[in-house]
CSV table of C-alpha atoms and ligand atoms in Angstrom, one decimal:
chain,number,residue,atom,x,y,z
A,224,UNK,CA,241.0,50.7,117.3
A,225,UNK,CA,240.7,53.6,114.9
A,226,UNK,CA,238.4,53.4,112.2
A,227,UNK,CA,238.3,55.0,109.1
A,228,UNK,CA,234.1,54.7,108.8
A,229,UNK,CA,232.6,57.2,107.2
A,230,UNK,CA,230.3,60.1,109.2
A,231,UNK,CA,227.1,58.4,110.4
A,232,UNK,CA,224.6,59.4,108.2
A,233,UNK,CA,221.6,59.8,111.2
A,234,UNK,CA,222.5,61.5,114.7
A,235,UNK,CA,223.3,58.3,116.7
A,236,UNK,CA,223.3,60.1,119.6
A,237,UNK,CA,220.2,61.6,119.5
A,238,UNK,CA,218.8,58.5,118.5
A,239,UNK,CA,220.5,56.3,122.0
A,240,UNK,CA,219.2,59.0,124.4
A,241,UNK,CA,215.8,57.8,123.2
A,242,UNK,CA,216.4,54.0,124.2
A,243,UNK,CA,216.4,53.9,128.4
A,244,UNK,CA,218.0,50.3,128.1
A,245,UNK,CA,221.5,51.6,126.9
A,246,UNK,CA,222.4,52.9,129.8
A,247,UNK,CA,222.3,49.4,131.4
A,248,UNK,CA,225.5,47.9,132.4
A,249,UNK,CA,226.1,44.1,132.6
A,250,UNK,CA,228.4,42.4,134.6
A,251,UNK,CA,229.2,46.1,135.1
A,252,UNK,CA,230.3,47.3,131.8
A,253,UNK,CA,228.2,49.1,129.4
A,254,UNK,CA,225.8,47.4,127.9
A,255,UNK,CA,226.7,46.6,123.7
A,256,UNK,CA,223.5,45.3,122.0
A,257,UNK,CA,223.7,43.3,118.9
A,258,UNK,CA,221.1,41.0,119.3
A,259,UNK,CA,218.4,43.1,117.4
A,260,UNK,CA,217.6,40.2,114.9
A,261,UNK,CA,216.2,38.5,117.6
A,262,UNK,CA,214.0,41.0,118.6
A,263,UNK,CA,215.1,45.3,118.9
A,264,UNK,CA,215.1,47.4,121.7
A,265,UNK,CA,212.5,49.8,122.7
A,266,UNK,CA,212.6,53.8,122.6
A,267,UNK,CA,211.4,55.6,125.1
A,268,UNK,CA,207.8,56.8,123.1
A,269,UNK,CA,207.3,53.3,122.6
A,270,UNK,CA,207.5,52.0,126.5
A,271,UNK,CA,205.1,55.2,127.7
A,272,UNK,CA,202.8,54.8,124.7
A,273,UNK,CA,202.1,51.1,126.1
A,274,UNK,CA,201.6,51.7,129.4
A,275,UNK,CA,199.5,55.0,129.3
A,276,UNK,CA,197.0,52.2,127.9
A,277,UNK,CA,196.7,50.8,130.9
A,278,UNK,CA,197.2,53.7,133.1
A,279,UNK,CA,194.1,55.9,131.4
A,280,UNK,CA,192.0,54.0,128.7
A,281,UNK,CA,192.2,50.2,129.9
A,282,UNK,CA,189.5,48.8,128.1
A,283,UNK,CA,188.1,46.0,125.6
A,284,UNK,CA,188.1,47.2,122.2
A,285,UNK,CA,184.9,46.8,119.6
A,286,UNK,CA,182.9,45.8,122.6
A,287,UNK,CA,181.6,48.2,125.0
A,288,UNK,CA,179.6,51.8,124.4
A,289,UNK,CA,181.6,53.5,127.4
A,290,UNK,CA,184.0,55.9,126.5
A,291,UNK,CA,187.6,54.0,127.7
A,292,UNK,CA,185.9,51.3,125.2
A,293,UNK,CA,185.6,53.7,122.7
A,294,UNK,CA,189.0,55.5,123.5
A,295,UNK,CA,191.1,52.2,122.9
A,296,UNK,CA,189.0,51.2,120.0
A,297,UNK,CA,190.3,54.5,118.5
A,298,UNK,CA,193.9,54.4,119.4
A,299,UNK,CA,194.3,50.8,118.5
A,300,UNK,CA,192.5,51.6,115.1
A,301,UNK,CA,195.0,54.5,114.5
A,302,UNK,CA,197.6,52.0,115.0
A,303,UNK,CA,196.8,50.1,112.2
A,304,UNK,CA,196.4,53.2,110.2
A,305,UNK,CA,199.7,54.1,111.0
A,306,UNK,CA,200.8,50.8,109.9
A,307,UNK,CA,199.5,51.0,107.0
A,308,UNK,CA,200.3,54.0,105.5
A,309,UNK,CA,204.1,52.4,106.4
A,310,UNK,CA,203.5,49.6,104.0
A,311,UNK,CA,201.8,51.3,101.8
A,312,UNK,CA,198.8,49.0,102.1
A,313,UNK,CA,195.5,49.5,99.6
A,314,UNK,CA,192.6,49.7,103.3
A,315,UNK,CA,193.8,49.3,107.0
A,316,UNK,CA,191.0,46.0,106.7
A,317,UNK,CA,194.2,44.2,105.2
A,318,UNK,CA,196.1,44.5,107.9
A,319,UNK,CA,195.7,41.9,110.4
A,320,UNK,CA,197.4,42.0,113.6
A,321,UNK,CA,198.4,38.6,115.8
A,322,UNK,CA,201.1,37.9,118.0
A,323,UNK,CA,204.3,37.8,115.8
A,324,UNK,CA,205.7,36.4,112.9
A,325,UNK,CA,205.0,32.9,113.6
A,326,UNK,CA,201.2,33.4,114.4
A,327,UNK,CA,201.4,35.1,111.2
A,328,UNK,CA,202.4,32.1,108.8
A,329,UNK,CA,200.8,29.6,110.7
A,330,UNK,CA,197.1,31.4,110.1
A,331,UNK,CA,198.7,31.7,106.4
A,332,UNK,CA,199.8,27.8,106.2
A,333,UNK,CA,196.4,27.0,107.7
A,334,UNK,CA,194.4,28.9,105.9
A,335,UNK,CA,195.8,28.8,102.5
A,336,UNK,CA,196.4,24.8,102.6
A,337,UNK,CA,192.2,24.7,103.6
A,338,UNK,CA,191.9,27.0,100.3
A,339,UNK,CA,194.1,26.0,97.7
A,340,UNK,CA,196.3,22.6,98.7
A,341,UNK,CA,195.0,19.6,96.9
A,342,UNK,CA,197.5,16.0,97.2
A,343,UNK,CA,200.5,16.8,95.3
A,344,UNK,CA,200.2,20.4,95.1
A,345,UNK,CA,203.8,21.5,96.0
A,346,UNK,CA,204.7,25.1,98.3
A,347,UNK,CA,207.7,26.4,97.4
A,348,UNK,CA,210.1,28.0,100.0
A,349,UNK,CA,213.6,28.1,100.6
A,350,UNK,CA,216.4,26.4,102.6
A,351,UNK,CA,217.4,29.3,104.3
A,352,UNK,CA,214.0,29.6,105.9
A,353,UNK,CA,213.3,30.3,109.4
A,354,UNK,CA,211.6,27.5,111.0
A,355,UNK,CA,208.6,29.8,111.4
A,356,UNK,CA,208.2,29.8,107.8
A,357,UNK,CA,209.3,25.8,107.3
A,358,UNK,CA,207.0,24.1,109.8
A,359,UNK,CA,203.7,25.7,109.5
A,360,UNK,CA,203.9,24.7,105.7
A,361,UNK,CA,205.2,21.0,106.4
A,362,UNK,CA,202.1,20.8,108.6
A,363,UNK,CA,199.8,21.9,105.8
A,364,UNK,CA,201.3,20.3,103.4
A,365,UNK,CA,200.8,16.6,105.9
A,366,UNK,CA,196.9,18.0,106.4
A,367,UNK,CA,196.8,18.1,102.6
A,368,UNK,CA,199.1,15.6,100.5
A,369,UNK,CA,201.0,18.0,99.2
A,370,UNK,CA,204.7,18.7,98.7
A,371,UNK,CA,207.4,21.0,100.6
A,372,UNK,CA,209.8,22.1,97.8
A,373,UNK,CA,213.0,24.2,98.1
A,374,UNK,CA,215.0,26.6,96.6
A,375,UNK,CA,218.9,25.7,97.4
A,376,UNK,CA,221.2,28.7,98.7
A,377,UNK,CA,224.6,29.1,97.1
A,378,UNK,CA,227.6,29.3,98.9
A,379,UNK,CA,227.3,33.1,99.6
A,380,UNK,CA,223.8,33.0,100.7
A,381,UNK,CA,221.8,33.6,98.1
A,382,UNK,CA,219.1,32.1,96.6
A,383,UNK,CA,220.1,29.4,94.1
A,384,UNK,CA,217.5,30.3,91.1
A,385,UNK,CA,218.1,28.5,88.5
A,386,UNK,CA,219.2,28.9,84.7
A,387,UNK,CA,219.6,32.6,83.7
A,388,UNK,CA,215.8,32.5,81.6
A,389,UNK,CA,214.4,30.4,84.0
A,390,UNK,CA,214.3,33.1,87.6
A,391,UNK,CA,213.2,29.8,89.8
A,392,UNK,CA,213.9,26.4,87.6
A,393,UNK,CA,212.2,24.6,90.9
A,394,UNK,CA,208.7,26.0,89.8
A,395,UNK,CA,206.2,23.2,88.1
A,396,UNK,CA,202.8,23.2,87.1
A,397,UNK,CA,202.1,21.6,90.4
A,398,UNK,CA,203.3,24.9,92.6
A,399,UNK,CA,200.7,26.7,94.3
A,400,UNK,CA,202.5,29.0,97.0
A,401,UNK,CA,205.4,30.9,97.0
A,402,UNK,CA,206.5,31.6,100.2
A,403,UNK,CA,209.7,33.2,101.4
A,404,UNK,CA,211.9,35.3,103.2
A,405,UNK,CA,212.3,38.7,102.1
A,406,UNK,CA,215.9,39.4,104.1
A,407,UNK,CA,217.6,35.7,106.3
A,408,UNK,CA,217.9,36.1,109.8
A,409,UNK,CA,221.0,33.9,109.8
A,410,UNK,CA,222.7,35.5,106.9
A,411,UNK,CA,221.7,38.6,106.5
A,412,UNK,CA,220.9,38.0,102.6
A,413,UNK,CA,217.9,40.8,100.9
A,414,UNK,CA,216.2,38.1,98.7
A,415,UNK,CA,214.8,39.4,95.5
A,416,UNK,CA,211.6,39.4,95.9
A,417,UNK,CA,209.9,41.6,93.7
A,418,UNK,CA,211.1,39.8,91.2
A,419,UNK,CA,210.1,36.5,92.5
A,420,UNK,CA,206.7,37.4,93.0
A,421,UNK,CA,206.8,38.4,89.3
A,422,UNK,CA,207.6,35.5,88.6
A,423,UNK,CA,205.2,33.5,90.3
A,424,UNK,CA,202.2,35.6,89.8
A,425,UNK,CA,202.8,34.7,85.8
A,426,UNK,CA,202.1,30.8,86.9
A,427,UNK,CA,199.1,32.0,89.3
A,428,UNK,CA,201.1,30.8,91.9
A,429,UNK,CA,200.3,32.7,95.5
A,430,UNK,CA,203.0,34.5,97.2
A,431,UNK,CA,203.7,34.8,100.8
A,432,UNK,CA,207.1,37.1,102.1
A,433,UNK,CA,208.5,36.8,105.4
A,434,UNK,CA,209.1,40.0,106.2
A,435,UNK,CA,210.8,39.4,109.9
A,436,UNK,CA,213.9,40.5,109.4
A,437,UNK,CA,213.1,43.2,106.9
A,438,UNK,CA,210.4,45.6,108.2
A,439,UNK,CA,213.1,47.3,110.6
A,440,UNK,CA,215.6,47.4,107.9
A,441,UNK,CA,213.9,48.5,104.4
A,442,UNK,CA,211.4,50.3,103.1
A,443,UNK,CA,208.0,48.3,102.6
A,444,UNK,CA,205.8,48.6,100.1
A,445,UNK,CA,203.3,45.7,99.7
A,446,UNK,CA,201.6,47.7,96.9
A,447,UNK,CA,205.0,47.7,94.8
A,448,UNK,CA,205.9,44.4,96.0
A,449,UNK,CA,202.6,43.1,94.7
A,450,UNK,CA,202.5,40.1,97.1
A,451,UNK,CA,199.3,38.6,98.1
A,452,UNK,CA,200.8,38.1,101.7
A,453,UNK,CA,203.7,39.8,103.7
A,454,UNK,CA,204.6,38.6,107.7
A,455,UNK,CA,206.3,40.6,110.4
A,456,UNK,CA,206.9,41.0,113.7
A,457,UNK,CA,206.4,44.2,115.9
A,458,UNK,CA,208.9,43.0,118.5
A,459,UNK,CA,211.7,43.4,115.8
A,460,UNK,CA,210.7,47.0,114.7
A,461,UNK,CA,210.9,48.7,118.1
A,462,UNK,CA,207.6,47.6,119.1
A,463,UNK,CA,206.5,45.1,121.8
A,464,UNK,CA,207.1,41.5,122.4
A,465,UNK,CA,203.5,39.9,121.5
A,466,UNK,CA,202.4,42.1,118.4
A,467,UNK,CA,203.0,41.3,114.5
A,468,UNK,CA,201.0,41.5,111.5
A,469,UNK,CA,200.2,39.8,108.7
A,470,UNK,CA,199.3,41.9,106.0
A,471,UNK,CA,197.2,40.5,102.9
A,472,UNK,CA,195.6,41.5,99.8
A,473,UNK,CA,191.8,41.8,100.1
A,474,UNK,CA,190.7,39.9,97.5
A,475,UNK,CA,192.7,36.8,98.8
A,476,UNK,CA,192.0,37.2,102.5
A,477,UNK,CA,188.0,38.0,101.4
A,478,UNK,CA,188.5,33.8,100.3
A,479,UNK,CA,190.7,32.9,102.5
A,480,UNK,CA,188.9,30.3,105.9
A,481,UNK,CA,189.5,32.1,109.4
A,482,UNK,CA,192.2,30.2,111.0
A,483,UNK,CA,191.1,30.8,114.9
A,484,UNK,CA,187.3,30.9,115.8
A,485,UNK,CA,185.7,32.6,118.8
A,486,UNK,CA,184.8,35.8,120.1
A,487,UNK,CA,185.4,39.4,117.7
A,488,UNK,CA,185.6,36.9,115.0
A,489,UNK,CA,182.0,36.2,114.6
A,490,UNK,CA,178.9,37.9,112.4
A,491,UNK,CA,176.1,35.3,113.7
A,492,UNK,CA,176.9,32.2,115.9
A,493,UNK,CA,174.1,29.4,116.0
A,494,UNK,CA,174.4,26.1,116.6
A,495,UNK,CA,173.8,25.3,113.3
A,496,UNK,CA,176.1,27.9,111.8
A,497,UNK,CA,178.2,30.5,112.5
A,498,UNK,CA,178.7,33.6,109.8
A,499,UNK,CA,182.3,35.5,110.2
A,500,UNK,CA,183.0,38.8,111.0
A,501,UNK,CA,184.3,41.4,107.8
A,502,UNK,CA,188.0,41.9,107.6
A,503,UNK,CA,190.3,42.1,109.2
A,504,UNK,CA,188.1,40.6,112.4
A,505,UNK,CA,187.3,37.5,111.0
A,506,UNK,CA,191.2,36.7,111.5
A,507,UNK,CA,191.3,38.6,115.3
A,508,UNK,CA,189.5,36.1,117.2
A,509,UNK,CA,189.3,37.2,121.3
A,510,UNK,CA,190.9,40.1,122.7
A,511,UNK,CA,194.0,41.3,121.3
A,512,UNK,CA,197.3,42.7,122.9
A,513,UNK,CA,196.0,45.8,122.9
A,514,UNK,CA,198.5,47.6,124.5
A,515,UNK,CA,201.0,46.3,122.6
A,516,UNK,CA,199.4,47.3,119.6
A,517,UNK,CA,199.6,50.7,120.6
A,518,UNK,CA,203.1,50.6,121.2
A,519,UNK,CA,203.6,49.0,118.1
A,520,UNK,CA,201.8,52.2,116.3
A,521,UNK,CA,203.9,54.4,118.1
A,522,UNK,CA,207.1,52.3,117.2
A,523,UNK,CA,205.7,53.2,114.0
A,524,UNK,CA,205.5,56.6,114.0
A,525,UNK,CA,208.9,57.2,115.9
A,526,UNK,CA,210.3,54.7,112.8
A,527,UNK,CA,208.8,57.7,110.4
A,528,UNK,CA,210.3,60.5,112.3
A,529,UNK,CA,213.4,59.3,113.1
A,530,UNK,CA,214.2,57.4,110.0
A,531,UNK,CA,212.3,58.4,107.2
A,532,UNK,CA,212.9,62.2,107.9
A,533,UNK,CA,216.8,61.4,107.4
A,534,UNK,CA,216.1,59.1,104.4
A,535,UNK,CA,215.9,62.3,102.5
A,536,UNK,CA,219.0,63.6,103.5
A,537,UNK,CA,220.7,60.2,103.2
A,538,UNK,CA,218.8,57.1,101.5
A,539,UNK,CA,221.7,54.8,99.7
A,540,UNK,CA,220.3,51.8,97.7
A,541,UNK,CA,216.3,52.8,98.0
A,542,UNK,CA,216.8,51.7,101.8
A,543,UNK,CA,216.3,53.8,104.8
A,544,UNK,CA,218.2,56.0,106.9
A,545,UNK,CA,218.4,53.5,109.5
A,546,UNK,CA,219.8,50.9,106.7
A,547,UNK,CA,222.7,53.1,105.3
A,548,UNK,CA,224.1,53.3,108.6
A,549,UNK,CA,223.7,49.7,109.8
A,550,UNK,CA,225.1,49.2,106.3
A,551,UNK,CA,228.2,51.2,106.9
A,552,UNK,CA,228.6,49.0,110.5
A,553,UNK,CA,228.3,45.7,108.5
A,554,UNK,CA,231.3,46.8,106.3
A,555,UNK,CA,233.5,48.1,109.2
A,556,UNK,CA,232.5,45.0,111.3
A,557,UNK,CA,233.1,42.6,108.1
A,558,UNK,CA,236.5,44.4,106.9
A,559,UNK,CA,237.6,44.2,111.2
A,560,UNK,CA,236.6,40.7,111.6
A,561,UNK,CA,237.8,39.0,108.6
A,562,UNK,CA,241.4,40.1,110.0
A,563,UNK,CA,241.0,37.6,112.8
A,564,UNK,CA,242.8,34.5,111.9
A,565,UNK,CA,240.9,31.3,111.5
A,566,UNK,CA,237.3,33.5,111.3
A,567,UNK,CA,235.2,32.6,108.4
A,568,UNK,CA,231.5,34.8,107.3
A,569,UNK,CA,228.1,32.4,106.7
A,570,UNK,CA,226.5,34.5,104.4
A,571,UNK,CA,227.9,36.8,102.0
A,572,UNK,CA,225.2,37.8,99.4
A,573,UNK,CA,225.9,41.1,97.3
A,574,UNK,CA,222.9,42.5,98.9
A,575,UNK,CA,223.0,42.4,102.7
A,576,UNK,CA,221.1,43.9,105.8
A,577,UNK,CA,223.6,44.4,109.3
A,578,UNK,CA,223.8,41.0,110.2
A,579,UNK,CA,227.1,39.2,110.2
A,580,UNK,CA,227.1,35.6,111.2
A,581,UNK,CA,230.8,33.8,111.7
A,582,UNK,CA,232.3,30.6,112.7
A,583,UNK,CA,236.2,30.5,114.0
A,584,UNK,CA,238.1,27.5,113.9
A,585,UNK,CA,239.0,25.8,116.9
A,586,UNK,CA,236.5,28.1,118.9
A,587,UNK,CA,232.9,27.2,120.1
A,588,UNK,CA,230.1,29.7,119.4
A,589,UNK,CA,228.4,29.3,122.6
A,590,UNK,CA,231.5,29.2,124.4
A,591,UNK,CA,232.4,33.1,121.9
A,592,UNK,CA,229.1,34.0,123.4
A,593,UNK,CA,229.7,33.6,127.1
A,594,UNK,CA,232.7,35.4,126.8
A,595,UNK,CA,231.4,38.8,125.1
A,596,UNK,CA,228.8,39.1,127.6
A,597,UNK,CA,231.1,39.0,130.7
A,598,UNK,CA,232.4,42.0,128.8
A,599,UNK,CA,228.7,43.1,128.6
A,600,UNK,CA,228.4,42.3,124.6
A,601,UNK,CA,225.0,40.6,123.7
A,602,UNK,CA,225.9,38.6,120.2
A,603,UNK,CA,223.2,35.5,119.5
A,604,UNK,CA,224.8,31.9,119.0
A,605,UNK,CA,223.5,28.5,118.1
A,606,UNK,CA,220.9,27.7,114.6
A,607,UNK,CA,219.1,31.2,114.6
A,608,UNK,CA,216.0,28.8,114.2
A,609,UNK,CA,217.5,27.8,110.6
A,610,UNK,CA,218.7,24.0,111.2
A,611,UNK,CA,218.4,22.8,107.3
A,612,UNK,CA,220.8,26.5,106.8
A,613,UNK,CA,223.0,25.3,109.5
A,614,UNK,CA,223.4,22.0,107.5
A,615,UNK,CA,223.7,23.2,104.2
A,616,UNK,CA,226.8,25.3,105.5
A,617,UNK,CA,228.2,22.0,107.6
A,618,UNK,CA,228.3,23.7,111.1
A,619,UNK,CA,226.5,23.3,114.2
A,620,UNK,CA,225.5,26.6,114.9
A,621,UNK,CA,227.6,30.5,114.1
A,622,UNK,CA,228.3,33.7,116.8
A,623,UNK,CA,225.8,36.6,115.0
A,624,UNK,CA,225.7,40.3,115.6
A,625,UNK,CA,223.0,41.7,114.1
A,626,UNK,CA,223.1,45.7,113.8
A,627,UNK,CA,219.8,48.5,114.7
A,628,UNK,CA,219.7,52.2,114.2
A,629,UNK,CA,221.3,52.9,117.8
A,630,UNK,CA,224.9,50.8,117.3
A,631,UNK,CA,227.8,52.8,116.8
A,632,UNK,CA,231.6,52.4,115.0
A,633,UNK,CA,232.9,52.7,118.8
A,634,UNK,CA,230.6,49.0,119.8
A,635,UNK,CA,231.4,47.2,116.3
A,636,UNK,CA,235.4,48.1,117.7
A,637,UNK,CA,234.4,46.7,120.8
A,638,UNK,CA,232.8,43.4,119.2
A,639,UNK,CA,236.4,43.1,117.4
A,640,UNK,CA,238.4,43.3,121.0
A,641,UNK,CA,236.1,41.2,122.7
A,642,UNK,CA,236.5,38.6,120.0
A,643,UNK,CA,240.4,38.8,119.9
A,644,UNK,CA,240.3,38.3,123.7
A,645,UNK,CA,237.8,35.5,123.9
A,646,UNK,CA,239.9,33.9,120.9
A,647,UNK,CA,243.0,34.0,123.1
A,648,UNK,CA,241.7,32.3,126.0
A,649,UNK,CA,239.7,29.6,124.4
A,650,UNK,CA,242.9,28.1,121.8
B,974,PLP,C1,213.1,35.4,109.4
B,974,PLP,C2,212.3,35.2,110.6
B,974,PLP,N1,211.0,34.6,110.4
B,974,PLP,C3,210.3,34.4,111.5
B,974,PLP,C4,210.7,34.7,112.8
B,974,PLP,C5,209.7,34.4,113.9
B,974,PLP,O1,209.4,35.6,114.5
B,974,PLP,P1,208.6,35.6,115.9
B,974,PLP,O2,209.4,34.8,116.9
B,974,PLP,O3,208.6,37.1,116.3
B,974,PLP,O4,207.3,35.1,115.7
B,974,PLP,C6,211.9,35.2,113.0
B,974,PLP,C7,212.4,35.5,114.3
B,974,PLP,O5,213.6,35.5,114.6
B,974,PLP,C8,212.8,35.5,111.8
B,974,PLP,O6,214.0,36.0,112.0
């Protein structure tokens, strides 16, 4: 099919030569990836920065005097430099990495509920949470007596707030954390949460963002956000599998209980008492993924060349490069799809990131899924981790693509045809 997209803003071709992957075929056709909400691919800088760790400075980090100790102190330290300067964090001690997203909330839901959850306290999130950012908090909130609340969604996927003076009517005197997604996984909504942190920070209340879906997709500034904590995983930014971060503002992690104890984690151990370790190791305990905290500085640092160096030329809406032109996908594939009879879109918030999530009547998502990939399409069916979503909008599960810097007009064309044809054969 023709389209009548505008230019690409970035030099996708430049950009695919960079990601080995792509030239993959499945069940011999080319591969199309849209599964980057799940987790992105990997460019080529990122792959050789993670295994020159292991082929020249394999080594424990912060533990030995010997120089491949001291050589992957340093490059994992520059990692979390890198890092954040990209956030636009105050000191590189608030930046803690563990394995993902999910580590990430669940050392916030523990430690947070130890610090500040009394029975009948109430946490705040929403119901188009992932359940990484539901179950840690219904855990805390079991340990402690208090209260899950939620914020509704509307029908287009976007935060129900309340009365026009009141931003969140669901806050009460009893709230004391905040926590929420900053773009959903399922629907693709931006959530605005610079202003809900306003908001909350006026009632004291403690903010935490999800920032899963967003780090790839916006540009981060914790500083201007003025959260207290902000998630994300590594594996969705064109890093590796096993890295993510939690980032948090000093003050509030200086208080805040260590979630994991044991090694790196420790000033003095007795066995009367054991004194933590300063920030951010008192929240590392044992030996980290190295290596893949490498990689994830140098997904970092290839994010800043390759996309921040275009944002100049071509920011729209105060996102990145990379964003305008997954934006201008999401309105080709939107426009394209919506012309297929019986296809309805879960999520259509004003503000979106590319990802388009879509039910068709008549047609199983899984069955939709099996179908694109014999043609070598990788879309991503079922909940999306978002059952209570999946409820809310009366279906069992959608068909998502979700859109990265290396998808082109040409793939989002082929999405369309494969759809068409799987349509066909399964009414
Ligand atoms: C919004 C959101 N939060 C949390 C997660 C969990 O991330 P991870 O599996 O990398 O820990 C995901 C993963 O899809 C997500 O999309």
């Amino acid at each position: 099919m023709k389209s009548a997209a505008v230019q690409p803003a970035i030099n996708v071709e430049e950009i695919r030569a960079q990601f080995p992957i792509l030239k993959e075929l499945v069940h011999g056709k080319p591969l199309v990836y849209f599964d980057n909400a799940a987790t992105s691919q990997k460019p080529r800088r990122v792959i050789k920065a993670e295994s020159a760790y292991y082929a020249t400075i394999n080594a424990n980090v912060h533990r030995g005097v010997h120089t491949l100790s001291t050589k992957a102190t340093e490059a994992q330290e520059a990692a979390r430099e890198i890092i954040r300067k990209h956030i636009n964090a105050k000191h590189a001690h608030e930046v803690i990495f563990t394995s993902g997203t999910t580590a990430s909330m669940n050392l916030a839901a523990f430690s947070l509920g130890q610090l500040l959850l009394k029975p009948g306290d109430e946490v705040l999130i929403s119901e188009m949470e992932h359940h990484a950012n539901i179950v840690p908090w219904q855990m805390a909130c079991e340990r402690h007596g208090a209260k899950l609340k939620v914020i509704p969604v509307t029908d287009s996927g976007e935060l129900a707030l309340g009365s026009s003076d009141h931003l969140i009517d669901q806050f009460s005197d009893r709230t004391r954390i905040l926590t929420i997604s900053h773009v959903s996984n399922t629907l693709g909504t931006i959530n605005p949460v610079k202003e809900l942190i306003a908001e909350a920070k006026k009632r004291g209340i403690i903010t935490v963002v999800d920032g899963a879906q967003a780090i790839a997709h916006l540009d981060i500034d914790v500083q201007d956000l003025s959260c207290d904590l902000y998630a994300f995983s590594g594996h969705k930014a064109y890093g590796p599998t096993g890295t993510g971060v939690l980032y948090g503002r000093e003050e509030l992690l200086e208080r805040m209980p260590p979630w994991q104890g044991g090694g790196e984690m420790i000033d003095v151990v007795t066995f009367e008492k054991t004194t933590y370790a300063k920030l951010p190791f008192k929240f590392e305990a044992g030996t980290p993924h190295i290596a893949g905290i490498i990689g994830l500085g140098e997904a970092f640092r290839w994010m800043e060349d390759y996309d921040f160096a275009f944002a100049k030329a071509s920011a729209e809406r105060g996102k990145s490069a990379f964003a305008a032109h997954e934006h201008m996908l999401l309105e080709h594939a939107t426009k394209e799809l919506l012309a297929i009879d019986g296809l309805r879109i879960i999520g259509t918030a004003k503000e979106k990131v590319g990802v388009i999530s879509f039910v068709i009547d008549g047609v199983h998502h899984y069955d939709l899924g099996t179908l694109l990939d014999q043609q070598g399409i990788a879309v991503r069916t079922g909940h999306h981790c978002t059952q209570p979503l999946m409820e809310r909008f009366g279906v069992s599960g959608t068909t998502r693509a979700s859109f990265a810097c290396f998808n082109t007009i040409a793939e989002v064309d082929a999405l369309v045809a494969g759809v068409k044809k799987a349509v066909k054969m399964l009414r």
